[in-house]
Structure formats: structure tokens, C-alpha cells
PDB file of C-alpha atoms and ligand atoms in Angstrom:
ATOM      1  CA  MET W   1      75.903 115.515 105.470  1.00 49.00           C
ATOM      2  CA  CYS W   2      74.553 118.217 107.715  1.00 58.00           C
ATOM      3  CA  ALA W   3      71.271 117.197 109.563  1.00 77.00           C
ATOM      4  CA  LEU W   4      67.842 119.062 108.913  1.00 91.00           C
ATOM      5  CA  ALA W   5      66.190 120.015 111.725  1.00 93.00           C
ATOM      6  CA  PHE W   6      62.754 119.427 109.831  1.00 95.00           C
ATOM      7  CA  SER W   7      61.535 116.707 107.836  1.00 96.00           C
ATOM      8  CA  PRO W   8      61.800 117.709 104.072  1.00 96.00           C
ATOM      9  CA  CYS W   9      58.570 116.532 103.291  1.00 97.00           C
ATOM     10  CA  VAL W  10      55.396 116.837 105.462  1.00 97.00           C
ATOM     11  CA  ASP W  11      51.769 116.453 105.960  1.00 98.00           C
ATOM     12  CA  PHE W  12      50.447 119.767 105.988  1.00 98.00           C
ATOM     13  CA  VAL W  13      47.170 119.351 107.767  1.00 97.00           C
ATOM     14  CA  GLN W  14      49.099 117.274 110.555  1.00 97.00           C
ATOM     15  CA  SER W  15      51.632 119.901 110.854  1.00 98.00           C
ATOM     16  CA  VAL W  16      48.969 122.634 111.397  1.00 98.00           C
ATOM     17  CA  GLU W  17      47.617 120.298 114.136  1.00 97.00           C
ATOM     18  CA  GLN W  18      50.650 119.842 115.794  1.00 97.00           C
ATOM     19  CA  GLY W  19      51.913 123.345 115.428  1.00 97.00           C
ATOM     20  CA  LEU W  20      54.993 122.634 114.002  1.00 97.00           C
ATOM     21  CA  GLN W  21      57.364 125.923 114.022  1.00 97.00           C
ATOM     22  CA  TYR W  22      60.976 126.001 113.706  1.00 97.00           C
ATOM     23  CA  ASP W  23      63.668 128.565 113.681  1.00 97.00           C
ATOM     24  CA  THR W  24      66.908 127.030 112.280  1.00 97.00           C
ATOM     25  CA  ASN W  25      69.283 126.595 109.761  1.00 97.00           C
ATOM     26  CA  ILE W  26      69.379 124.959 106.249  1.00 97.00           C
ATOM     27  CA  SER W  27      73.307 123.903 105.192  1.00 96.00           C
ATOM     28  CA  GLU W  28      74.000 124.818 101.411  1.00 94.00           C
ATOM     29  CA  ASN W  29      74.351 120.999 100.646  1.00 94.00           C
ATOM     30  CA  LEU W  30      70.577 120.961 101.113  1.00 96.00           C
ATOM     31  CA  LEU W  31      69.891 123.600  98.320  1.00 97.00           C
ATOM     32  CA  PRO W  32      71.375 122.006  94.966  1.00 96.00           C
ATOM     33  CA  ARG W  33      69.201 124.367  92.892  1.00 97.00           C
ATOM     34  CA  LEU W  34      69.823 127.582  94.396  1.00 97.00           C
ATOM     35  CA  SER W  35      73.693 126.273  94.675  1.00 96.00           C
ATOM     36  CA  GLU W  36      73.115 125.969  90.839  1.00 95.00           C
ATOM     37  CA  CYS W  37      71.736 129.456  90.234  1.00 94.00           C
ATOM     38  CA  CYS W  38      74.796 131.396  92.064  1.00 95.00           C
ATOM     39  CA  SER W  39      78.792 131.426  92.033  1.00 95.00           C
ATOM     40  CA  GLU W  40      78.588 130.386  95.983  1.00 96.00           C
ATOM     41  CA  ILE W  41      76.196 130.008  98.871  1.00 97.00           C
ATOM     42  CA  LEU W  42      78.163 131.702 101.337  1.00 97.00           C
ATOM     43  CA  SER W  43      76.273 131.062 104.247  1.00 95.00           C
ATOM     44  CA  LYS W  44      73.448 128.645 105.611  1.00 97.00           C
ATOM     45  CA  ALA W  45      69.865 129.567 104.997  1.00 98.00           C
ATOM     46  CA  HIS W  46      68.423 131.288 108.199  1.00 98.00           C
ATOM     47  CA  VAL W  47      64.416 130.140 108.335  1.00 98.00           C
ATOM     48  CA  LYS W  48      61.688 130.616 110.661  1.00 98.00           C
ATOM     49  CA  PHE W  49      58.361 129.171 109.895  1.00 98.00           C
ATOM     50  CA  ARG W  50      55.151 128.083 111.349  1.00 98.00           C
ATOM     51  CA  PHE W  51      52.130 126.197 110.521  1.00 98.00           C
ATOM     52  CA  TYR W  52      48.652 127.199 111.653  1.00 98.00           C
ATOM     53  CA  ARG W  53      44.907 127.505 110.828  1.00 97.00           C
ATOM     54  CA  ASP W  54      43.959 131.017 109.838  1.00 94.00           C
ATOM     55  CA  LEU W  55      40.980 132.800 110.830  1.00 94.00           C
ATOM     56  CA  GLN W  56      38.906 131.449 108.143  1.00 93.00           C
ATOM     57  CA  GLY W  57      40.223 127.890 108.682  1.00 95.00           C
ATOM     58  CA  LEU W  58      42.826 127.667 105.906  1.00 96.00           C
ATOM     59  CA  ASN W  59      45.984 125.765 106.503  1.00 97.00           C
ATOM     60  CA  THR W  60      48.761 128.028 106.412  1.00 97.00           C
ATOM     61  CA  ILE W  61      52.367 128.161 106.355  1.00 98.00           C
ATOM     62  CA  GLU W  62      54.207 131.230 107.310  1.00 98.00           C
ATOM     63  CA  GLY W  63      57.759 132.628 107.735  1.00 98.00           C
ATOM     64  CA  GLU W  64      60.887 134.044 106.413  1.00 98.00           C
ATOM     65  CA  ILE W  65      64.163 132.583 104.974  1.00 98.00           C
ATOM     66  CA  SER W  66      67.444 134.602 104.252  1.00 98.00           C
ATOM     67  CA  CYS W  67      70.573 133.381 102.979  1.00 98.00           C
ATOM     68  CA  LYS W  68      73.796 134.655 101.645  1.00 98.00           C
ATOM     69  CA  VAL W  69      75.240 134.015  98.033  1.00 97.00           C
ATOM     70  CA  SER W  70      77.730 135.351  95.602  1.00 97.00           C
ATOM     71  CA  PHE W  71      77.204 136.205  92.179  1.00 96.00           C
ATOM     72  CA  VAL W  72      79.370 137.396  89.228  1.00 95.00           C
ATOM     73  CA  CYS W  73      78.185 141.146  88.453  1.00 95.00           C
ATOM     74  CA  GLN W  74      76.704 141.084  84.867  1.00 92.00           C
ATOM     75  CA  ARG W  75      77.884 144.693  83.940  1.00 90.00           C
ATOM     76  CA  CYS W  76      81.716 144.574  85.458  1.00 92.00           C
ATOM     77  CA  GLY W  77      82.003 140.821  85.908  1.00 93.00           C
ATOM     78  CA  LYS W  78      83.300 140.848  89.221  1.00 94.00           C
ATOM     79  CA  PRO W  79      81.759 138.774  91.987  1.00 94.00           C
ATOM     80  CA  PHE W  80      79.537 140.746  94.499  1.00 95.00           C
ATOM     81  CA  GLU W  81      77.759 139.376  97.797  1.00 95.00           C
ATOM     82  CA  LYS W  82      73.695 139.583  97.930  1.00 96.00           C
ATOM     83  CA  THR W  83      71.810 138.366 100.902  1.00 97.00           C
ATOM     84  CA  LEU W  84      68.536 137.072  99.577  1.00 97.00           C
ATOM     85  CA  SER W  85      65.863 137.186 101.757  1.00 98.00           C
ATOM     86  CA  ALA W  86      61.866 136.419 101.086  1.00 97.00           C
ATOM     87  CA  LYS W  87      58.892 136.461 103.643  1.00 97.00           C
ATOM     88  CA  PHE W  88      56.241 133.882 102.636  1.00 97.00           C
ATOM     89  CA  CYS W  89      52.448 133.009 103.546  1.00 96.00           C
ATOM     90  CA  SER W  90      51.056 130.241 101.366  1.00 97.00           C
ATOM     91  CA  THR W  91      48.267 127.358 101.882  1.00 97.00           C
ATOM     92  CA  PRO W  92      47.350 124.311 100.250  1.00 97.00           C
ATOM     93  CA  ASP W  93      43.596 124.708 100.422  1.00 96.00           C
ATOM     94  CA  LYS W  94      42.668 125.800  97.242  1.00 94.00           C
ATOM     95  CA  GLU W  95      39.378 124.912  97.192  1.00 94.00           C
ATOM     96  CA  LYS W  96      38.646 126.511 100.367  1.00 94.00           C
ATOM     97  CA  ALA W  97      40.420 129.765  99.204  1.00 94.00           C
ATOM     98  CA  CYS W  98      38.453 129.453  96.107  1.00 93.00           C
ATOM     99  CA  SER W  99      34.905 129.271  98.160  1.00 94.00           C
ATOM    100  CA  LEU W 100      35.614 132.178 100.180  1.00 93.00           C
ATOM    101  CA  ARG W 101      36.523 133.966  96.655  1.00 93.00           C
ATOM    102  CA  ILE W 102      40.213 134.819  97.903  1.00 90.00           C
ATOM    103  CA  GLU W 103      42.309 132.602  95.989  1.00 88.00           C
ATOM    104  CA  ASP W 104      43.761 135.728  94.099  1.00 90.00           C
ATOM    105  CA  LYS W 105      45.238 137.335  97.712  1.00 88.00           C
ATOM    106  CA  LEU W 106      46.857 133.764  98.555  1.00 90.00           C
ATOM    107  CA  ASP W 107      49.695 132.061  97.393  1.00 94.00           C
ATOM    108  CA  ILE W 108      48.451 128.726  96.771  1.00 95.00           C
ATOM    109  CA  VAL W 109      51.177 125.859  97.294  1.00 96.00           C
ATOM    110  CA  GLU W 110      50.658 122.509  95.353  1.00 95.00           C
ATOM    111  CA  LEU W 111      51.173 119.267  97.379  1.00 96.00           C
ATOM    112  CA  ASN W 112      52.806 116.189  95.645  1.00 95.00           C
ATOM    113  CA  PRO W 113      50.986 113.199  94.145  1.00 95.00           C
ATOM    114  CA  ASN W 114      50.992 111.528  97.856  1.00 94.00           C
ATOM    115  CA  GLY W 115      49.159 114.661  99.021  1.00 95.00           C
ATOM    116  CA  GLN W 116      52.615 115.503 101.003  1.00 97.00           C
ATOM    117  CA  PHE W 117      53.945 118.989 100.922  1.00 98.00           C
ATOM    118  CA  GLU W 118      57.524 119.102  99.935  1.00 98.00           C
ATOM    119  CA  LEU W 119      58.377 121.827 102.889  1.00 98.00           C
ATOM    120  CA  LEU W 120      62.564 121.850 101.551  1.00 97.00           C
ATOM    121  CA  ASN W 121      61.879 122.483  97.893  1.00 97.00           C
ATOM    122  CA  TYR W 122      59.303 124.791  99.013  1.00 98.00           C
ATOM    123  CA  LEU W 123      61.394 127.021 101.046  1.00 98.00           C
ATOM    124  CA  GLU W 124      64.395 126.700  98.294  1.00 97.00           C
ATOM    125  CA  ASP W 125      61.888 128.051  95.810  1.00 97.00           C
ATOM    126  CA  CYS W 126      61.331 131.174  98.288  1.00 97.00           C
ATOM    127  CA  LEU W 127      64.979 132.080  97.546  1.00 97.00           C
ATOM    128  CA  MET W 128      65.123 131.117  94.056  1.00 96.00           C
ATOM    129  CA  LEU W 129      62.341 133.602  93.529  1.00 96.00           C
ATOM    130  CA  GLU W 130      64.637 136.348  94.902  1.00 96.00           C
ATOM    131  CA  ILE W 131      67.560 135.889  92.053  1.00 96.00           C
ATOM    132  CA  PRO W 132      67.696 138.846  90.309  1.00 94.00           C
ATOM    133  CA  TYR W 133      67.257 138.368  86.869  1.00 92.00           C
ATOM    134  CA  VAL W 134      70.456 140.250  86.060  1.00 92.00           C
ATOM    135  CA  PRO W 135      72.303 140.021  88.558  1.00 94.00           C
ATOM    136  CA  LYS W 136      74.802 143.116  89.430  1.00 93.00           C
ATOM    137  CA  HIS W 137      76.138 145.537  91.647  1.00 93.00           C
ATOM    138  CA  ASP W 138      73.752 148.277  92.579  1.00 89.00           C
ATOM    139  CA  ASP W 139      73.838 151.212  90.138  1.00 87.00           C
ATOM    140  CA  ASP W 140      75.540 153.328  92.841  1.00 88.00           C
ATOM    141  CA  ASP W 141      78.165 150.895  93.954  1.00 89.00           C
ATOM    142  CA  PRO W 142      81.512 152.243  93.525  1.00 89.00           C
ATOM    143  CA  LYS W 143      83.133 148.691  93.317  1.00 88.00           C
ATOM    144  CA  CYS W 144      81.298 148.679  90.102  1.00 89.00           C
ATOM    145  CA  ASN W 145      83.600 150.254  87.587  1.00 75.00           C
ATOM    146  CA  ASP W 146      84.392 149.881  83.759  1.00 59.00           C
ATOM    147  CA  ASN W 147      80.852 150.150  83.047  1.00 47.00           C
ATOM    148  CA  THR W 148      81.068 152.862  80.501  1.00 54.00           C
ATOM    149  CA  ASN W 149      81.343 150.267  77.474  1.00 51.00           C
ATOM    150  CA  TRP W 150      80.259 146.715  78.688  1.00 49.00           C
ATOM    151  CA  SER W 151      78.126 144.535  76.653  1.00 53.00           C
ATOM    152  CA  PHE W 152      76.302 140.866  77.285  1.00 52.00           C
ATOM    153  CA  GLY W 153      78.843 139.137  74.927  1.00 50.00           C
ATOM    154  CA  GLU W 154      81.968 140.330  76.373  1.00 48.00           C
ATOM    155  CA  ILE W 155      81.370 139.811  80.191  1.00 49.00           C
ATOM    156  CA  ALA W 156      82.702 136.533  80.158  1.00 48.00           C
ATOM    157  CA  GLN W 157      85.920 137.175  78.705  1.00 48.00           C
ATOM    158  CA  ASP W 158      88.495 138.296  80.835  1.00 47.00           C
ATOM    159  CA  LYS W 159      90.832 140.037  78.557  1.00 48.00           C
ATOM    160  CA  GLU W 160      93.133 141.474  81.168  1.00 52.00           C
ATOM    161  CA  ASN W 161      96.451 139.847  82.431  1.00 55.00           C
ATOM    162  CA  PRO W 162      95.110 138.658  85.944  1.00 55.00           C
ATOM    163  CA  PHE W 163      98.363 139.975  87.694  1.00 60.00           C
ATOM    164  CA  ALA W 164      97.745 143.461  86.544  1.00 64.00           C
ATOM    165  CA  ARG W 165      94.077 142.570  87.834  1.00 64.00           C
ATOM    166  CA  LEU W 166      95.411 141.473  91.113  1.00 64.00           C
ATOM    167  CA  ALA W 167      97.697 144.728  91.612  1.00 67.00           C
ATOM    168  CA  GLU W 168      95.412 147.107  90.756  1.00 68.00           C
ATOM    169  CA  LEU W 169      92.858 145.587  93.014  1.00 66.00           C
ATOM    170  CA  LYS W 170      95.723 145.747  95.619  1.00 67.00           C
ATOM    171  CA  GLU W 171      96.522 149.571  95.166  1.00 69.00           C
ATOM    172  CA  LYS W 172      92.457 149.963  95.410  1.00 66.00           C
ATOM    173  CA  PHE W 173      92.271 148.338  98.765  1.00 65.00           C
ATOM    174  CA  ASN W 174      95.430 150.205 100.349  1.00 65.00           C
ATOM    175  CA  LYS W 175      93.683 153.456  98.703  1.00 62.00           C
ATOM    176  CA  GLU W 176      90.190 152.537 101.236  1.00 59.00           C
ATOM    177  CA  LYS W 177      92.475 151.547 103.994  1.00 53.00           C
TER     178      LYS W 177
HETATM  179 ZN1   ZN K 201      79.353 145.316  89.403  1.00 69.54          ZN
END
């Protein structure tokens, strides 16, 4: 188990009062849901965040998170890498936001039944929201070929001889060099 620099579950107001802030990494074993949604997590997630009270008195968490992962391209069936990155800014102060009539402009987070903020889950959610609906190479990526006659039903089947495929990749790699 890798240690996490911050507590996975915190008291939001207390965190604000302590001016909690971190610039740290989260190892992949602490991101089980993200892990399930991609082929592989290729780097630790890097996260930077701070708790503060904004000018209107709202308790706030703000920061950014990024993580390099791989998916299987839904167009050509080959793996590809993608860096998921998100900026976030949220508050649990729904009532106050409503009284200021700015609740639509804010991202309101829920606290758990014990009134605690599930910080680690929240950060993982921020990454999960960046997962593309249909993971695939960029449209103009030359690595994404064989895309003329694909369909969703066929992508999982690898009809080609894997060794022929390997030879082809090697050849391509040599050409690129
Ligand atoms: Zn592709």
C-alpha cells in the first residue's frame, strides 16, 4: 500500500480553517474505479488543491488533477495513451449558494451522512468525468488506421494472426525511425 499524503475523508470546514493545501501524487491502487474504466493507469495521478473561504464566505476546494492512462481505441482496436486532466472548484455550502442565488454557477458537492467530505472519492470523480464516452485515437492520428470499415460489433474480435500483426508493427516502427 502506498501512503496517501492527505486524509481520504475530511471535515470540510475544518480543512478550510486549517488552510489545507497539497501538491502530491495518488497511486493507482487508490483509484479503483478509474482503474476499472480504462485499460491501465500509466502514472500516479498528480493533484494540487487547496481549501479556502471565498469572498462570499463559501467554503471552497479548488485545484487540478491529471493522470496518464491507456484505453483501447474503439475505432482500430489498438491501445492508446491519454492524459486525463481536470480543473475543479466546488463547495458543499448549498444553502448559502442558494441564498446568494449563485447555486447554478457553482459545483455543489454532497457530504456523506456523517457530514464528512470524501476527498479522495471526489478527486477520483473529477478524473472519471474526463473519460471520453467513446475512447478513440484523435481523428487525425496516423496510428489509427483500418478505420474504413469498422463497426462496433467487430472491434473486440482480433481476426488477424497476432504474429503477422507484430511483424507489421515492427515494420512500421522501423519505417518511422
Ligand atoms: Zn485508433
